[in-house]
Each structure stands twice: as C-alpha cells, then as structure tokens.
C-alpha positions as a printed Julia matrix, in Angstrom:
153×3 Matrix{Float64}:
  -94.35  61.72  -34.3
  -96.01  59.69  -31.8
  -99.32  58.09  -32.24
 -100.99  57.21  -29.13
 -104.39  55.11  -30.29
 -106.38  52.99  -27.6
 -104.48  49.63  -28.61
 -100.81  50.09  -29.16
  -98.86  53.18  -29.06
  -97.22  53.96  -32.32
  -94.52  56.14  -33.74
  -94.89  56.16  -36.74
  -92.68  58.98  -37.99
  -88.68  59.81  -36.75
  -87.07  62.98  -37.98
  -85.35  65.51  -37.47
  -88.1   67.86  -37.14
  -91.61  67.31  -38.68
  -93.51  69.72  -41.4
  -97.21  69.31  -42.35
  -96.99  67.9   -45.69
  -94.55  64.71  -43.24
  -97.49  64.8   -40.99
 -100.57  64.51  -43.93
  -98.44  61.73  -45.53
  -98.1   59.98  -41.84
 -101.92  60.59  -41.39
 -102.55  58.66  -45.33
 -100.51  55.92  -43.78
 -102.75  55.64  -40.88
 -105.91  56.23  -41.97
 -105.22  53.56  -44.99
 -104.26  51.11  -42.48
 -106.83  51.74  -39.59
 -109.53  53.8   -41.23
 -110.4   57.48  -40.6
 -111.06  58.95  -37.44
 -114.18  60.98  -36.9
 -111.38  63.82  -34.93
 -107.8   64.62  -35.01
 -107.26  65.52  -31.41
 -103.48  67.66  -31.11
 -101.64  70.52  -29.72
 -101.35  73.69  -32.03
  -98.05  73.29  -33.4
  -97.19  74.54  -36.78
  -97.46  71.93  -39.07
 -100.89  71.11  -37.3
 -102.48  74.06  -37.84
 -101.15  74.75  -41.5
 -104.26  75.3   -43.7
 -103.46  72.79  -46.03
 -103.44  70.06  -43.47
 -106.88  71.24  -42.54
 -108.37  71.12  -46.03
 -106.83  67.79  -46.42
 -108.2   66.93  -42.94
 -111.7   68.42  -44.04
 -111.92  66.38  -47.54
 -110.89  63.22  -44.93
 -114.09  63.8   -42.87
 -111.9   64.26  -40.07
 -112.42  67.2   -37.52
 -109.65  68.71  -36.05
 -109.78  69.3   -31.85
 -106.99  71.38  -31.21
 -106.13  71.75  -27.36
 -105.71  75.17  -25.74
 -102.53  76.8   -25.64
 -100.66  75.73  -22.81
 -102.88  73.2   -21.53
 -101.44  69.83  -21.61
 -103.95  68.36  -19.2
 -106.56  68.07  -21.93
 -104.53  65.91  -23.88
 -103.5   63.58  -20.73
 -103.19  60.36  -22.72
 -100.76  61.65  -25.06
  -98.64  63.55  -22.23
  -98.35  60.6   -20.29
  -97.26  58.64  -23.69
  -95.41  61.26  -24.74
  -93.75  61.49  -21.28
  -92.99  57.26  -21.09
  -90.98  58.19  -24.49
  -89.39  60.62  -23.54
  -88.14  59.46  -19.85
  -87.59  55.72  -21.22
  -86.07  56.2   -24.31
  -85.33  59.52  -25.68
  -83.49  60.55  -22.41
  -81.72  57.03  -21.96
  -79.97  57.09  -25.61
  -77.59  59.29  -27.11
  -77.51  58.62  -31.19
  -75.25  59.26  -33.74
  -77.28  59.87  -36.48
  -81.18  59.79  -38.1
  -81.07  55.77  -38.64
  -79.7   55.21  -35.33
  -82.4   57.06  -33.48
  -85.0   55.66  -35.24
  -83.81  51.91  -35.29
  -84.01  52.32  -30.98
  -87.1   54.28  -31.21
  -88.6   51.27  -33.08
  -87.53  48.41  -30.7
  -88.83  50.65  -28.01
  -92.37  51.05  -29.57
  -91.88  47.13  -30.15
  -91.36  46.45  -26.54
  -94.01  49.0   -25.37
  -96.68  47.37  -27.34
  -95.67  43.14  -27.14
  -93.65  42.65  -23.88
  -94.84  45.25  -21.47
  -98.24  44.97  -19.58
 -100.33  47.76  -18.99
 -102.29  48.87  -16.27
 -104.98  50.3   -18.5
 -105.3   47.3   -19.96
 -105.83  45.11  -16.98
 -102.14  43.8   -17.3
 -101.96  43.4   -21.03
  -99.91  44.48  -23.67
 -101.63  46.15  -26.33
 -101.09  43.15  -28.7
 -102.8   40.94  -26.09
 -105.34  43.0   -25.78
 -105.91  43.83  -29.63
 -106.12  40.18  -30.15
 -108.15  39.46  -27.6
 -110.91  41.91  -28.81
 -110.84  40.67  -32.51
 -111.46  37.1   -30.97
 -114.33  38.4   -28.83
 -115.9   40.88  -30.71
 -118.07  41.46  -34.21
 -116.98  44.63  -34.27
 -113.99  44.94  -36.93
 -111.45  46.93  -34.67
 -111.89  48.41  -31.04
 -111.41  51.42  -32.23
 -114.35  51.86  -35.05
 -117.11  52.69  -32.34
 -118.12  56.37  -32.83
 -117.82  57.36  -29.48
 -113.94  56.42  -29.14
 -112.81  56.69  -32.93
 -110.4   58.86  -32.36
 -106.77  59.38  -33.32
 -104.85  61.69  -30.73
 -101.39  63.53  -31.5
C-alpha cells in the first residue's frame, strides 16, 4: 500500500493482497504518527469503500474523496508514484517470498526518499526538504496547513 504524502513517499504496508480492516490499521499507524488528514483521497477499490472503513474514517474526522471510476488523471500524484514503483522496483525484481519483497520494497522507499533528488522539490530529497521546513518554519509539519492536509492513496 503506497502512501504518497507531500514529503516522502511511503509504503507502508507489503502483502499479498490488502483487505480493509489491513488498510484501517495502516491508516491508525499513520494518523498516530502524522496526525489526521482533513480527506482520504483514493480509487474505489474494495477494501476502500467497505462501510466499516468509512465509519471508522467518519469517527476520524476524515472525509473520504473517492476518484471516478476509471479516471486515473484525478489522482495524478499517486499514478505517477505509483507508476515510479512499479517501473523501478516492482518490475525490476523477481522475489521468492513475502519477506523478500518487502525487505527490497523498503530499501527502495529508503532510496526514494534520502538519496534521490526530486524535481518537485527543487532538487531535494524529501528528507532534505522535510528538514529544511522544520528548520524554517513555526508550523509543526508541512503538511498540517488545511488547504494541503491531505493523505492520498
């Protein structure tokens, strides 16, 4: 389950295949490190839409934006996240098992978020630029400000 958020680019959860109950207790984990976003922004796939992710959602404060059916395009960030993964990684590596998979998924994400510089971010990595805003700014993380608080899946 990847976890594209302003800063850093995190994926957070490797399985075989992903229910909503895996996806509530990955959303806990987040939202108890980074605080809760005012939406949930993601496609309409099962354990998405399950009603008792939404109620849990709804006692969160959190909205759900669900993008249309078959429209990637208004979920670009993600895609093009989704689609580094996927070309980079998931494509290069052929795994034996669960551990495997996850242990080069995780030095991946590492190396996506320290070493490489992104264009986005003027030429940083995320860490560069995450520390660079907590050194500059009042504000307790880039991503608390209303207009942007927003976790995208």
């Amino acid at each position: 389950m990847p976890v594209p958020q302003g800063d850093a680019s995190r994926c957070l959860r490797v399985e075989y295949s992903l229910k909503s109950v895996d996806v509530q207790a990955t959303l806990e984990t987040l939202f108890g490190d980074y605080g809760r976003p005012l939406y949930l922004r993601s496609d309409n796939g099962s354990e998405f839409i399950a009603s008792s992710l939404q109620s849990w959602l709804r006692k969160q404060g959190t909205l759900p934006l669900f993008i249309d059916p078959g429209s990637p395009w208004q979920n670009g960030f993600y895609e093009s996240f989704n689609g580094r993964l996927r070309d980079e990684c998931l494509n290069a590596e052929w795994w034996g098992n669960l551990r495997e998979a996850q242990n080069v998924i995780e030095m991946w994400r590492d190396h996506y978020n320290t070493e490489r510089p992104h264009s986005a971010l003027n030429y940083w990595t995320p860490h560069q630029f995450t520390a660079h805003w907590y050194s500059t700014n009042t504000n307790p993380s880039p991503f608390n400000h209303a207009a942007i608080k927003q976790l995208v899946l």
